[in-house]
Short mmCIF file of C-alpha atoms and ligand atoms in Angstrom, two decimals:
data_model
loop_
_atom_site.label_atom_id
_atom_site.label_comp_id
_atom_site.label_asym_id
_atom_site.label_seq_id
_atom_site.Cartn_x
_atom_site.Cartn_y
_atom_site.Cartn_z
CA MET A 27 5.13 -39.14 -48.47
CA ASN A 28 6.05 -36.35 -46.08
CA VAL A 29 2.72 -35.00 -44.84
CA SER A 30 2.88 -31.63 -43.14
CA GLU A 31 0.79 -30.60 -40.16
CA LEU A 32 -0.73 -27.16 -40.72
CA LYS A 33 -0.54 -24.36 -38.20
CA ASN A 34 -2.73 -21.40 -37.38
CA TYR A 35 -1.47 -17.93 -38.30
CA VAL A 36 -2.24 -15.74 -35.31
CA GLY A 37 -0.83 -12.33 -34.44
CA GLY A 38 1.84 -12.66 -37.14
CA LYS A 39 3.11 -16.03 -35.82
CA TRP A 40 2.64 -19.63 -36.90
CA ILE A 41 1.14 -21.49 -33.97
CA SER A 42 0.39 -25.14 -33.40
CA PRO A 43 -2.84 -25.23 -31.41
CA GLU A 44 -2.30 -26.87 -28.05
CA ASN A 45 -5.48 -28.86 -27.62
CA TYR A 46 -6.87 -30.09 -30.82
CA GLY A 47 -7.66 -33.01 -33.04
CA LEU A 48 -6.11 -33.53 -36.43
CA LEU A 49 -7.94 -34.25 -39.65
CA ASP A 50 -6.39 -35.75 -42.77
CA VAL A 51 -6.62 -33.56 -45.86
CA GLU A 52 -7.15 -35.76 -48.90
CA GLN A 53 -6.37 -35.22 -52.56
CA PRO A 54 -9.77 -36.15 -54.00
CA SER A 55 -8.37 -37.60 -57.22
CA THR A 56 -6.26 -40.21 -55.40
CA ALA A 57 -7.50 -40.23 -51.78
CA ASP A 58 -3.85 -39.69 -50.75
CA VAL A 59 -3.35 -37.75 -47.54
CA ILE A 60 -1.64 -34.47 -48.47
CA GLY A 61 -1.77 -32.63 -45.15
CA ARG A 62 -3.11 -32.71 -41.62
CA VAL A 63 -5.28 -29.87 -40.46
CA PRO A 64 -5.70 -28.95 -36.80
CA LEU A 65 -9.28 -28.75 -35.53
CA SER A 66 -8.91 -25.69 -33.36
CA THR A 67 -10.89 -25.36 -30.16
CA ALA A 68 -12.90 -22.33 -29.10
CA GLU A 69 -9.95 -21.13 -26.98
CA GLU A 70 -7.58 -21.35 -29.96
CA THR A 71 -10.06 -19.43 -32.11
CA ASP A 72 -10.46 -16.78 -29.41
CA ARG A 73 -6.68 -16.27 -29.45
CA ALA A 74 -6.90 -15.23 -33.09
CA VAL A 75 -9.75 -12.85 -32.32
CA ASN A 76 -7.69 -11.35 -29.47
CA ALA A 77 -4.77 -10.82 -31.84
CA ALA A 78 -7.11 -9.11 -34.32
CA ARG A 79 -8.52 -6.93 -31.52
CA GLU A 80 -5.04 -5.83 -30.44
CA ALA A 81 -4.14 -4.94 -34.03
CA PHE A 82 -7.33 -3.00 -34.78
CA ARG A 83 -6.61 0.35 -33.16
CA GLU A 84 -3.31 0.89 -34.99
CA TRP A 85 -4.43 -0.63 -38.27
CA SER A 86 -7.57 1.51 -38.47
CA ALA A 87 -5.37 4.59 -37.99
CA VAL A 88 -2.98 3.63 -40.81
CA PRO A 89 -3.78 5.89 -43.79
CA VAL A 90 -6.03 4.14 -46.28
CA SER A 91 -3.45 4.70 -49.05
CA ARG A 92 -0.82 2.79 -47.01
CA ARG A 93 -3.26 -0.04 -46.26
CA CYS A 94 -3.93 -0.35 -49.98
CA GLU A 95 -0.22 -0.20 -50.79
CA LEU A 96 0.30 -3.34 -48.68
CA LEU A 97 -2.67 -4.97 -50.36
CA TRP A 98 -1.20 -4.11 -53.74
CA GLN A 99 2.13 -5.68 -52.73
CA LEU A 100 0.18 -8.80 -51.76
CA THR A 101 -1.40 -8.95 -55.22
CA ASN A 102 2.10 -8.85 -56.72
CA ARG A 103 3.20 -11.74 -54.55
CA ILE A 104 0.10 -13.72 -55.48
CA ARG A 105 0.75 -13.02 -59.15
CA GLU A 106 4.34 -14.25 -58.80
CA ASN A 107 3.09 -17.43 -57.11
CA SER A 108 -0.07 -17.91 -59.14
CA ARG A 109 0.98 -21.15 -60.85
CA GLU A 110 1.87 -22.74 -57.54
CA LEU A 111 -1.41 -21.55 -55.99
CA ALA A 112 -3.43 -22.92 -58.91
CA ARG A 113 -1.75 -26.32 -58.57
CA LEU A 114 -2.45 -26.31 -54.84
CA ILE A 115 -6.14 -25.52 -55.41
CA SER A 116 -6.37 -28.23 -58.04
CA ARG A 117 -4.64 -30.72 -55.76
CA GLU A 118 -6.76 -30.15 -52.68
CA ASN A 119 -10.08 -29.47 -54.41
CA GLY A 120 -9.87 -31.63 -57.55
CA LYS A 121 -10.84 -28.93 -60.08
CA SER A 122 -9.04 -28.65 -63.41
CA LEU A 123 -5.94 -26.43 -63.70
CA PRO A 124 -7.70 -23.90 -65.97
CA ASP A 125 -10.51 -23.64 -63.41
CA ALA A 126 -7.97 -23.22 -60.61
CA GLU A 127 -6.11 -20.55 -62.62
CA ALA A 128 -9.40 -18.71 -63.17
CA GLU A 129 -9.99 -18.87 -59.42
CA VAL A 130 -6.61 -17.25 -58.69
CA LYS A 131 -7.38 -14.57 -61.28
CA ARG A 132 -10.77 -13.74 -59.72
CA SER A 133 -9.15 -13.62 -56.25
CA LEU A 134 -6.62 -11.13 -57.57
CA GLU A 135 -9.36 -9.06 -59.19
CA ASN A 136 -11.07 -8.70 -55.83
CA ALA A 137 -7.89 -7.56 -54.12
CA GLU A 138 -7.35 -5.06 -56.95
CA VAL A 139 -10.86 -3.63 -56.60
CA ALA A 140 -10.29 -3.28 -52.84
CA CYS A 141 -7.16 -1.23 -53.63
CA GLY A 142 -9.56 1.47 -54.87
CA MET A 143 -10.59 2.09 -51.24
CA PRO A 144 -9.11 5.62 -51.04
CA VAL A 145 -11.90 6.61 -53.43
CA LEU A 146 -14.53 4.03 -52.47
CA GLN A 147 -14.46 4.75 -48.74
CA GLN A 148 -14.90 8.49 -49.01
CA GLY A 149 -17.74 9.99 -47.02
CA ASP A 150 -19.90 13.05 -47.69
CA LYS A 151 -19.93 16.63 -46.53
CA MET A 152 -22.96 18.93 -46.51
CA PRO A 153 -21.97 22.51 -45.83
CA GLY A 154 -24.94 24.53 -44.58
CA ALA A 155 -26.98 21.57 -43.46
CA SER A 156 -28.74 24.06 -41.20
CA LEU A 157 -28.07 27.67 -40.26
CA ASP A 158 -24.28 27.90 -39.61
CA ILE A 159 -24.18 24.14 -39.21
CA ASP A 160 -22.33 21.72 -41.44
CA GLY A 161 -23.14 18.04 -41.80
CA GLU A 162 -20.50 15.40 -42.41
CA VAL A 163 -20.75 11.66 -43.03
CA LEU A 164 -17.71 9.57 -42.16
CA ARG A 165 -17.38 5.96 -43.21
CA VAL A 166 -15.56 4.14 -40.40
CA PRO A 167 -14.40 0.55 -39.86
CA LEU A 168 -16.19 -1.51 -37.22
CA GLY A 169 -13.43 -3.67 -35.76
CA ILE A 170 -12.90 -7.40 -36.26
CA PHE A 171 -14.62 -9.44 -38.93
CA GLY A 172 -14.62 -13.21 -39.42
CA MET A 173 -15.25 -15.49 -42.36
CA ILE A 174 -16.24 -19.14 -42.57
CA ALA A 175 -15.42 -20.61 -45.98
CA PRO A 176 -16.71 -23.54 -48.08
CA PHE A 177 -14.68 -26.19 -49.88
CA ASN A 178 -15.53 -25.38 -53.48
CA PHE A 179 -13.48 -22.16 -53.94
CA PRO A 180 -10.69 -22.46 -51.37
CA LEU A 181 -9.09 -19.16 -52.42
CA MET A 182 -11.63 -17.02 -54.23
CA VAL A 183 -14.38 -17.02 -51.61
CA PRO A 184 -12.19 -15.59 -48.80
CA PHE A 185 -11.04 -12.95 -51.33
CA TRP A 186 -14.66 -11.83 -51.80
CA PHE A 187 -14.35 -10.38 -48.31
CA PHE A 188 -11.02 -9.99 -46.56
CA PRO A 189 -9.27 -7.53 -48.95
CA TYR A 190 -12.23 -5.14 -48.55
CA ALA A 191 -12.24 -5.60 -44.78
CA LEU A 192 -8.51 -4.86 -44.49
CA ALA A 193 -8.62 -1.93 -46.91
CA THR A 194 -11.44 -0.29 -44.92
CA GLY A 195 -9.35 -0.55 -41.72
CA ASN A 196 -10.81 -3.65 -40.07
CA THR A 197 -8.83 -6.67 -38.91
CA TYR A 198 -9.73 -10.20 -39.91
CA VAL A 199 -9.94 -13.89 -39.01
CA VAL A 200 -10.49 -16.51 -41.73
CA LYS A 201 -11.54 -20.08 -41.04
CA PRO A 202 -11.02 -22.06 -44.27
CA SER A 203 -12.95 -25.22 -44.98
CA GLU A 204 -11.26 -28.09 -43.17
CA GLN A 205 -11.46 -30.03 -46.45
CA VAL A 206 -9.27 -27.56 -48.39
CA PRO A 207 -7.02 -25.67 -45.96
CA LEU A 208 -3.79 -25.61 -47.99
CA SER A 209 -4.30 -22.74 -50.45
CA MET A 210 -5.32 -20.16 -47.83
CA THR A 211 -2.39 -21.29 -45.67
CA ARG A 212 -0.12 -20.40 -48.61
CA VAL A 213 -1.87 -17.02 -48.91
CA ALA A 214 -1.26 -16.41 -45.17
CA GLU A 215 2.46 -17.09 -45.82
CA LEU A 216 2.41 -14.49 -48.60
CA ILE A 217 0.60 -12.03 -46.31
CA ASP A 218 3.28 -12.64 -43.70
CA GLU A 219 6.05 -11.99 -46.25
CA THR A 220 4.29 -8.81 -47.43
CA GLY A 221 4.70 -7.28 -43.99
CA PHE A 222 1.16 -6.61 -42.82
CA PRO A 223 1.31 -5.69 -39.11
CA PRO A 224 0.83 -8.72 -36.80
CA GLY A 225 -2.80 -9.53 -36.04
CA VAL A 226 -4.29 -7.67 -39.00
CA PHE A 227 -4.93 -10.96 -40.82
CA ASN A 228 -5.31 -14.25 -38.94
CA LEU A 229 -6.02 -17.78 -40.07
CA VAL A 230 -7.63 -20.39 -37.84
CA HIS A 231 -8.05 -23.95 -39.00
CA GLY A 232 -10.86 -26.16 -37.88
CA ASP A 233 -14.33 -27.49 -38.38
CA ARG A 234 -17.68 -26.26 -37.08
CA ARG A 235 -16.31 -25.80 -33.55
CA ALA A 236 -13.94 -23.10 -34.73
CA GLY A 237 -16.75 -21.56 -36.82
CA GLU A 238 -19.10 -21.54 -33.83
CA ALA A 239 -16.41 -19.97 -31.67
CA LEU A 240 -16.04 -17.11 -34.15
CA ILE A 241 -19.79 -16.51 -34.10
CA GLN A 242 -19.99 -16.61 -30.32
CA ASN A 243 -17.02 -14.31 -29.74
CA PRO A 244 -18.39 -10.95 -28.55
CA ASP A 245 -15.48 -9.02 -30.10
CA ILE A 246 -16.40 -10.01 -33.66
CA ALA A 247 -18.42 -7.29 -35.40
CA GLY A 248 -19.59 -9.34 -38.36
CA ILE A 249 -19.43 -12.72 -40.06
CA SER A 250 -19.33 -13.62 -43.74
CA PHE A 251 -20.37 -17.25 -44.15
CA VAL A 252 -20.43 -19.20 -47.41
CA GLY A 253 -21.69 -22.79 -47.45
CA THR A 254 -24.91 -24.77 -47.35
CA SER A 255 -28.16 -22.96 -46.54
CA ASN A 256 -28.84 -25.29 -43.61
CA VAL A 257 -25.67 -24.15 -41.85
CA GLY A 258 -26.30 -20.57 -43.03
CA ARG A 259 -29.66 -20.55 -41.23
CA ILE A 260 -28.05 -21.71 -37.96
CA ILE A 261 -25.38 -19.04 -38.30
CA ALA A 262 -27.95 -16.36 -39.16
CA ARG A 263 -29.85 -17.15 -35.95
CA SER A 264 -26.69 -17.07 -33.82
CA CYS A 265 -25.50 -13.80 -35.34
CA THR A 266 -28.88 -12.21 -34.65
CA GLU A 267 -28.69 -13.37 -31.02
CA THR A 268 -25.11 -12.15 -30.60
CA GLY A 269 -25.79 -8.86 -32.41
CA LYS A 270 -23.41 -9.32 -35.31
CA ARG A 271 -23.59 -8.20 -38.88
CA LEU A 272 -24.04 -11.18 -41.15
CA GLN A 273 -23.71 -12.28 -44.73
CA ALA A 274 -24.67 -15.93 -45.32
CA PHE A 275 -24.33 -17.21 -48.87
CA GLY A 276 -26.14 -20.54 -49.18
CA SER A 277 -26.99 -23.41 -51.49
CA ALA A 278 -28.16 -23.23 -55.09
CA LYS A 279 -30.02 -25.05 -57.84
CA ASN A 280 -29.32 -22.98 -60.93
CA HIS A 281 -31.62 -23.40 -63.93
CA LEU A 282 -30.84 -22.95 -67.62
CA VAL A 283 -33.82 -22.18 -69.84
CA ALA A 284 -33.54 -23.34 -73.48
CA MET A 285 -35.89 -21.39 -75.77
CA PRO A 286 -36.82 -22.85 -79.17
CA ASP A 287 -34.92 -20.07 -80.99
CA ALA A 288 -31.63 -20.61 -79.07
CA LYS A 289 -28.42 -21.13 -81.04
CA MET A 290 -28.31 -24.86 -80.41
CA ASP A 291 -24.58 -25.62 -80.96
CA ASP A 292 -23.36 -22.68 -78.89
CA MET A 293 -25.93 -23.36 -76.20
CA ILE A 294 -25.05 -27.04 -75.73
CA ARG A 295 -21.32 -26.27 -75.56
CA ASN A 296 -21.99 -23.53 -73.02
CA MET A 297 -24.30 -25.74 -70.94
CA ILE A 298 -21.66 -28.47 -70.73
CA THR A 299 -19.08 -26.15 -69.13
CA SER A 300 -21.69 -24.72 -66.81
CA CYS A 301 -22.92 -28.11 -65.61
CA TYR A 302 -19.68 -30.12 -65.43
CA GLY A 303 -16.94 -27.58 -64.69
CA CYS A 304 -15.51 -28.25 -61.19
CA ALA A 305 -17.55 -31.51 -61.32
CA GLY A 306 -20.76 -29.52 -60.83
CA GLN A 307 -19.50 -28.11 -57.52
CA ARG A 308 -19.57 -24.41 -58.39
CA CYS A 309 -22.19 -22.38 -56.56
CA MET A 310 -22.99 -20.98 -60.02
CA ALA A 311 -22.97 -24.41 -61.70
CA SER A 312 -26.20 -25.23 -63.45
CA SER A 313 -27.84 -28.52 -62.69
CA ALA A 314 -31.38 -28.10 -64.04
CA ILE A 315 -32.22 -27.48 -67.68
CA VAL A 316 -35.75 -26.37 -68.62
CA ALA A 317 -36.48 -26.72 -72.32
CA VAL A 318 -39.49 -24.81 -73.62
CA GLY A 319 -41.78 -26.72 -76.01
CA ASP A 320 -41.80 -30.35 -77.20
CA ALA A 321 -39.36 -29.86 -80.08
CA ALA A 322 -36.75 -27.98 -78.00
CA TYR A 323 -37.11 -30.53 -75.18
CA SER A 324 -36.41 -33.56 -77.41
CA GLU A 325 -33.52 -31.88 -79.18
CA VAL A 326 -31.92 -30.62 -75.97
CA CYS A 327 -32.27 -34.05 -74.32
CA ARG A 328 -30.69 -35.81 -77.31
CA ARG A 329 -27.85 -33.36 -77.85
CA PHE A 330 -27.05 -32.65 -74.21
CA VAL A 331 -26.79 -36.36 -73.40
CA ALA A 332 -24.55 -36.93 -76.45
CA ALA A 333 -22.28 -34.01 -75.47
CA SER A 334 -22.19 -35.17 -71.83
CA ARG A 335 -20.84 -38.55 -72.98
CA GLU A 336 -17.85 -36.74 -74.51
CA VAL A 337 -16.79 -34.95 -71.30
CA ARG A 338 -13.32 -36.06 -70.34
CA VAL A 339 -13.06 -37.25 -66.74
CA ALA A 340 -9.50 -37.40 -65.44
CA ASP A 341 -7.06 -36.52 -62.69
CA PRO A 342 -6.78 -32.75 -63.23
CA LEU A 343 -3.03 -32.89 -62.54
CA ASP A 344 -2.39 -35.60 -65.13
CA PRO A 345 0.08 -33.84 -67.48
CA GLN A 346 -1.80 -35.27 -70.47
CA VAL A 347 -4.89 -33.19 -69.69
CA ALA A 348 -3.29 -30.22 -67.93
CA GLY A 349 -3.85 -27.83 -70.85
CA GLU A 350 -7.41 -28.90 -71.69
CA SER A 351 -10.12 -26.42 -70.76
CA MET A 352 -12.96 -28.89 -70.17
CA VAL A 353 -11.70 -31.67 -67.93
CA MET A 354 -13.83 -32.95 -65.11
CA GLY A 355 -12.04 -33.99 -61.94
CA PRO A 356 -13.39 -35.84 -58.91
CA VAL A 357 -15.92 -34.61 -56.37
CA ILE A 358 -14.49 -33.47 -53.06
CA SER A 359 -14.83 -36.57 -50.86
CA ASP A 360 -16.11 -40.08 -50.42
CA LYS A 361 -18.99 -38.65 -48.35
CA ALA A 362 -19.95 -36.26 -51.16
CA ARG A 363 -19.80 -39.07 -53.73
CA ASN A 364 -21.98 -41.33 -51.59
CA PHE A 365 -24.57 -38.56 -51.23
CA ILE A 366 -24.61 -38.04 -55.01
CA LEU A 367 -25.00 -41.80 -55.56
CA GLU A 368 -27.95 -41.80 -53.14
CA MET A 369 -29.55 -38.93 -55.06
CA ILE A 370 -29.15 -40.81 -58.36
CA GLN A 371 -30.92 -43.77 -56.78
CA THR A 372 -33.66 -41.42 -55.55
CA GLY A 373 -34.14 -40.08 -59.09
CA ILE A 374 -34.59 -43.59 -60.44
CA GLU A 375 -37.08 -44.43 -57.68
CA GLU A 376 -39.15 -41.30 -58.24
CA GLY A 377 -39.60 -42.18 -61.91
CA ALA A 378 -37.18 -39.92 -63.81
CA THR A 379 -35.36 -41.49 -66.76
CA LEU A 380 -31.64 -42.04 -66.20
CA ALA A 381 -30.52 -41.10 -69.70
CA LEU A 382 -26.80 -41.16 -68.86
CA ASP A 383 -25.38 -43.07 -65.90
CA GLY A 384 -22.01 -41.90 -64.55
CA ARG A 385 -21.94 -44.17 -61.52
CA ASN A 386 -19.50 -46.83 -62.62
CA LEU A 387 -16.67 -44.76 -63.91
CA THR A 388 -13.07 -45.38 -62.91
CA VAL A 389 -10.06 -43.31 -63.91
CA PRO A 390 -7.04 -45.55 -64.61
CA GLY A 391 -4.31 -44.88 -62.06
CA CYS A 392 -6.79 -43.11 -59.75
CA GLU A 393 -8.94 -46.06 -58.68
CA ARG A 394 -9.27 -44.69 -55.13
CA GLY A 395 -10.31 -41.21 -56.30
CA TYR A 396 -13.82 -39.82 -55.85
CA PHE A 397 -14.83 -39.74 -59.50
CA LEU A 398 -18.27 -39.84 -61.04
CA GLY A 399 -19.10 -39.51 -64.70
CA PRO A 400 -21.60 -37.05 -66.18
CA THR A 401 -25.11 -38.18 -65.26
CA VAL A 402 -28.32 -36.95 -66.87
CA PHE A 403 -31.96 -37.45 -65.91
CA THR A 404 -34.77 -36.63 -68.34
CA ASP A 405 -38.56 -36.67 -67.73
CA VAL A 406 -38.02 -34.81 -64.49
CA LYS A 407 -41.02 -33.06 -62.92
CA PRO A 408 -40.82 -29.96 -60.73
CA GLY A 409 -40.96 -30.94 -57.08
CA MET A 410 -39.16 -34.29 -57.47
CA LYS A 411 -36.42 -34.64 -54.86
CA ILE A 412 -33.75 -34.53 -57.56
CA HIS A 413 -35.18 -31.15 -58.54
CA GLN A 414 -35.60 -29.78 -55.03
CA THR A 415 -32.17 -30.83 -53.73
CA GLU A 416 -28.80 -29.26 -54.40
CA ILE A 417 -26.94 -32.42 -55.46
CA PHE A 418 -23.60 -30.58 -55.95
CA GLY A 419 -22.05 -33.02 -58.38
CA PRO A 420 -22.10 -33.83 -62.10
CA VAL A 421 -25.80 -34.71 -62.16
CA VAL A 422 -28.04 -32.75 -64.50
CA ILE A 423 -31.83 -32.94 -64.72
CA ILE A 424 -33.88 -31.90 -67.74
CA LEU A 425 -37.45 -30.65 -67.38
CA LYS A 426 -40.00 -29.55 -69.97
CA ALA A 427 -42.09 -26.36 -69.85
CA ASP A 428 -44.87 -25.42 -72.27
CA SER A 429 -44.01 -21.72 -72.23
CA LEU A 430 -41.47 -19.21 -70.98
CA GLY A 431 -43.98 -18.24 -68.27
CA GLU A 432 -44.03 -21.84 -67.02
CA ALA A 433 -40.22 -22.01 -67.06
CA ILE A 434 -40.05 -18.84 -64.95
CA ARG A 435 -42.64 -20.26 -62.54
CA ILE A 436 -40.52 -23.41 -62.11
CA ILE A 437 -37.49 -21.29 -61.23
CA ASN A 438 -39.39 -18.94 -58.93
CA GLY A 439 -41.07 -21.88 -57.20
CA HIS A 440 -37.71 -23.30 -56.15
CA GLU A 441 -36.36 -22.73 -52.67
CA TYR A 442 -33.03 -21.41 -53.96
CA GLY A 443 -32.49 -18.29 -56.06
CA ASN A 444 -28.78 -18.01 -56.73
CA GLY A 445 -28.45 -17.83 -60.53
CA ALA A 446 -30.39 -18.66 -63.72
CA SER A 447 -29.78 -18.24 -67.43
CA ILE A 448 -31.83 -18.13 -70.60
CA TYR A 449 -30.66 -19.10 -74.08
CA THR A 450 -32.44 -17.07 -76.74
CA GLN A 451 -31.80 -14.57 -79.53
CA ASN A 452 -35.13 -12.87 -78.81
CA GLY A 453 -35.00 -9.59 -76.87
CA TYR A 454 -38.56 -9.89 -75.60
CA TYR A 455 -37.92 -13.32 -74.03
CA ALA A 456 -34.62 -12.10 -72.56
CA ARG A 457 -36.17 -8.97 -71.05
CA ARG A 458 -39.10 -10.87 -69.59
CA PHE A 459 -36.69 -13.40 -68.05
CA LYS A 460 -34.58 -10.61 -66.57
CA MET A 461 -37.56 -8.82 -65.07
CA GLU A 462 -39.61 -11.78 -63.78
CA THR A 463 -37.05 -14.34 -62.57
CA ASN A 464 -36.41 -13.98 -58.83
CA VAL A 465 -32.74 -14.93 -58.63
CA GLY A 466 -29.73 -12.80 -57.78
CA MET A 467 -27.55 -13.42 -60.85
CA ILE A 468 -28.98 -13.77 -64.35
CA GLY A 469 -27.32 -14.87 -67.56
CA ILE A 470 -28.46 -14.29 -71.11
CA ASN A 471 -26.68 -16.81 -73.30
CA ILE A 472 -24.15 -17.15 -70.45
CA GLY A 473 -24.31 -20.39 -68.49
CA ILE A 474 -22.22 -19.24 -65.52
CA PRO A 475 -23.38 -15.67 -64.86
CA ALA A 476 -20.86 -15.05 -62.06
CA PRO A 477 -20.29 -11.29 -61.89
CA VAL A 478 -16.73 -9.93 -62.14
CA ALA A 479 -15.15 -8.48 -58.99
CA PRO A 480 -16.30 -4.84 -59.37
CA LEU A 481 -19.95 -6.02 -59.45
CA PRO A 482 -21.93 -7.42 -56.51
CA PHE A 483 -22.10 -11.21 -56.14
CA GLY A 484 -24.94 -13.03 -54.43
CA GLY A 485 -28.26 -14.77 -54.81
CA MET A 486 -31.77 -14.27 -53.45
CA ARG A 487 -34.19 -16.20 -51.24
CA ALA A 488 -32.60 -19.20 -49.43
CA SER A 489 -29.36 -18.70 -51.41
CA LEU A 490 -28.51 -15.49 -49.54
CA MET A 491 -29.38 -14.63 -45.98
CA ALA A 492 -28.09 -11.06 -45.87
CA ASP A 493 -28.79 -7.69 -47.29
CA THR A 494 -25.28 -6.96 -48.54
CA LYS A 495 -23.76 -8.93 -51.38
CA ALA A 496 -20.11 -9.87 -51.80
CA GLN A 497 -17.44 -8.05 -53.81
CA GLY A 498 -17.42 -4.64 -55.39
CA LYS A 499 -18.72 -1.37 -54.03
CA ALA A 500 -21.69 -2.86 -52.18
CA ILE A 501 -19.60 -4.75 -49.64
CA ILE A 502 -18.09 -1.54 -48.28
CA ASN A 503 -21.39 -0.98 -46.47
CA PHE A 504 -20.90 -4.28 -44.67
CA PHE A 505 -17.41 -3.45 -43.46
CA THR A 506 -18.05 0.16 -42.45
CA ASP A 507 -20.54 2.17 -40.50
CA LEU A 508 -21.64 5.71 -41.12
CA LYS A 509 -20.87 8.29 -38.47
CA VAL A 510 -22.82 11.48 -39.05
CA ILE A 511 -21.46 14.70 -37.60
CA SER A 512 -23.28 18.01 -37.22
CA GLU A 513 -20.92 20.85 -36.36
CA ARG A 514 -21.05 24.55 -35.68
CA TYR A 515 -18.60 27.14 -34.35
CA TRP A 516 -19.71 30.39 -32.66
CA GLN A 517 -18.19 33.63 -33.65
CA GLU A 518 -15.20 34.64 -31.44
P1 NAD B 2 -20.78 -26.39 -45.42
O1 NAD B 2 -21.99 -25.63 -45.04
O2 NAD B 2 -20.74 -27.85 -45.14
O3 NAD B 2 -19.48 -25.77 -44.70
C1 NAD B 2 -19.09 -24.44 -44.91
C2 NAD B 2 -18.21 -23.99 -43.75
O4 NAD B 2 -18.99 -23.92 -42.56
C3 NAD B 2 -17.04 -24.91 -43.42
O5 NAD B 2 -15.92 -24.10 -43.15
C4 NAD B 2 -17.49 -25.64 -42.17
O6 NAD B 2 -16.42 -26.03 -41.34
C5 NAD B 2 -18.34 -24.60 -41.48
N1 NAD B 2 -19.43 -25.08 -40.61
C6 NAD B 2 -20.18 -26.20 -40.77
N2 NAD B 2 -21.13 -26.24 -39.81
C7 NAD B 2 -20.98 -25.13 -39.05
C8 NAD B 2 -21.68 -24.61 -37.91
N3 NAD B 2 -22.71 -25.25 -37.36
N4 NAD B 2 -21.25 -23.43 -37.39
C9 NAD B 2 -20.20 -22.77 -37.92
N5 NAD B 2 -19.51 -23.22 -39.00
C10 NAD B 2 -19.91 -24.38 -39.57
O7 NAD B 2 -20.55 -26.09 -46.99
P2 NAD B 2 -19.50 -26.79 -48.00
O8 NAD B 2 -19.96 -28.18 -48.29
O9 NAD B 2 -18.11 -26.58 -47.56
O10 NAD B 2 -19.71 -25.88 -49.30
C11 NAD B 2 -20.62 -26.17 -50.33
C12 NAD B 2 -21.85 -25.29 -50.23
O11 NAD B 2 -21.49 -23.91 -50.33
C13 NAD B 2 -22.85 -25.53 -51.36
O12 NAD B 2 -24.14 -25.55 -50.81
C14 NAD B 2 -22.68 -24.31 -52.26
O13 NAD B 2 -23.82 -23.98 -53.02
C15 NAD B 2 -22.38 -23.27 -51.23
N6 NAD B 2 -21.73 -22.10 -51.82
C16 NAD B 2 -22.52 -21.02 -52.05
C17 NAD B 2 -21.98 -19.88 -52.64
C18 NAD B 2 -22.86 -18.70 -52.91
O14 NAD B 2 -22.36 -17.70 -53.41
N7 NAD B 2 -24.14 -18.75 -52.60
C19 NAD B 2 -20.62 -19.86 -52.98
C20 NAD B 2 -19.84 -21.00 -52.73
C21 NAD B 2 -20.42 -22.12 -52.15
#
């Protein structure tokens, strides 16, 4: 197979870094090498920041309507190439084609919302703020922003940020995850074809070294990081020291609460997509079910395990399954699979019941792929390691609570507060859940409560180290500063 070596996109040119290592990019369903990604050094990363700095002055002076026109042309190009992009995402990440198509769609939605910047970025004017003095608030771009991306949404996560940054007049450097660098490389090609001025958008490949270089670079005004909370904490500290704005979106353990009055058939179907879509590697994937009361607990355990057995595990690009909405592909890597296997062993050792064991699954024709079958633990107690840890794979734990209050306490007692959902037809339960659960994104009879692009996206507590969420109107605050002008003119 002809395996291409990726390049950085810097200052409108495709550049092979001079001093670097190379990492194989694997297709997780087969373990085939499908690309080689350069691990850029700090100097290579700084080159991209320099290009972004050189582009900033002119780009920030381009009228906002023209900036958005270019962004709109980019959305058209992405739409024209959406099938190819979805296949690329599926190939490098292992998620099903429908999931990859949904990812392209959500990326597009974000770019479309950012195209509303001529309205969204408007400031305020206060005539007569004082005697003969007018006040004016201008919303201005800050300069160069950087983003460090995770593996689980190779395309969508960068789109939570960079379209808004460009539309507000900033320039940008993206460092994709070294595990899934292909889709954003294709987007950089489309950006290049669209005719954005050189240096406005830059792509640097690499691992933590390139990420650290972005954070240390004094010309970067702010960083958007998405990944594990442990890395997020390190980055938060560095950004504070280097005086940068920061958004750090971290790990999750999303709970689903099953109330006794829930519509059982709909709920189980919905839980299955939430827990096993993208092999449990969505940041909004649920991995902990809390059933309220003895009867609900036994029924949920029985029916969820039975439905989990039916989940089809396959190579997502196998033409036989390409059209199916619920297909579970592999996890991202051998390392990830080994970690998940260790966590299953931990669950057994700490006394949970392994009600469904997905460890020994092989997919014919993909024997080297990183597959695991749906795995379910019952009799799980809050505080067990399999409850505390983000396992990030198709492993679901089921806990019992005696009341809704106890279920909410379990969720609020957890380190992470990304998302949580309740299944009920009862307005009182739903309202109480909404008001008392301390997580950033809440679902009511919706297992993946990921907000659409015009709404803010982000968790609470250790799932989000920032005060500005992603997407929508809120993120404009992150990419702009307010300049407040007081002006007066004396009579001639
Ligand atoms: P990760 O933390 O391993 O890596 C994320 C990125 O950080 C990669 O690009 C990596 O190269 C870089 N990196 C690693 N160490 C670094 C360091 N010390 N300095 C600078 N950069 C560094 O995360 P991952 O495994 O790629 O992604 C999965 C995680 O992302 C999960 O925990 C998931 O919950 C989380 N996630 C969260 C959200 C959210 O909205 N909260 C969304 C998507 C993913």
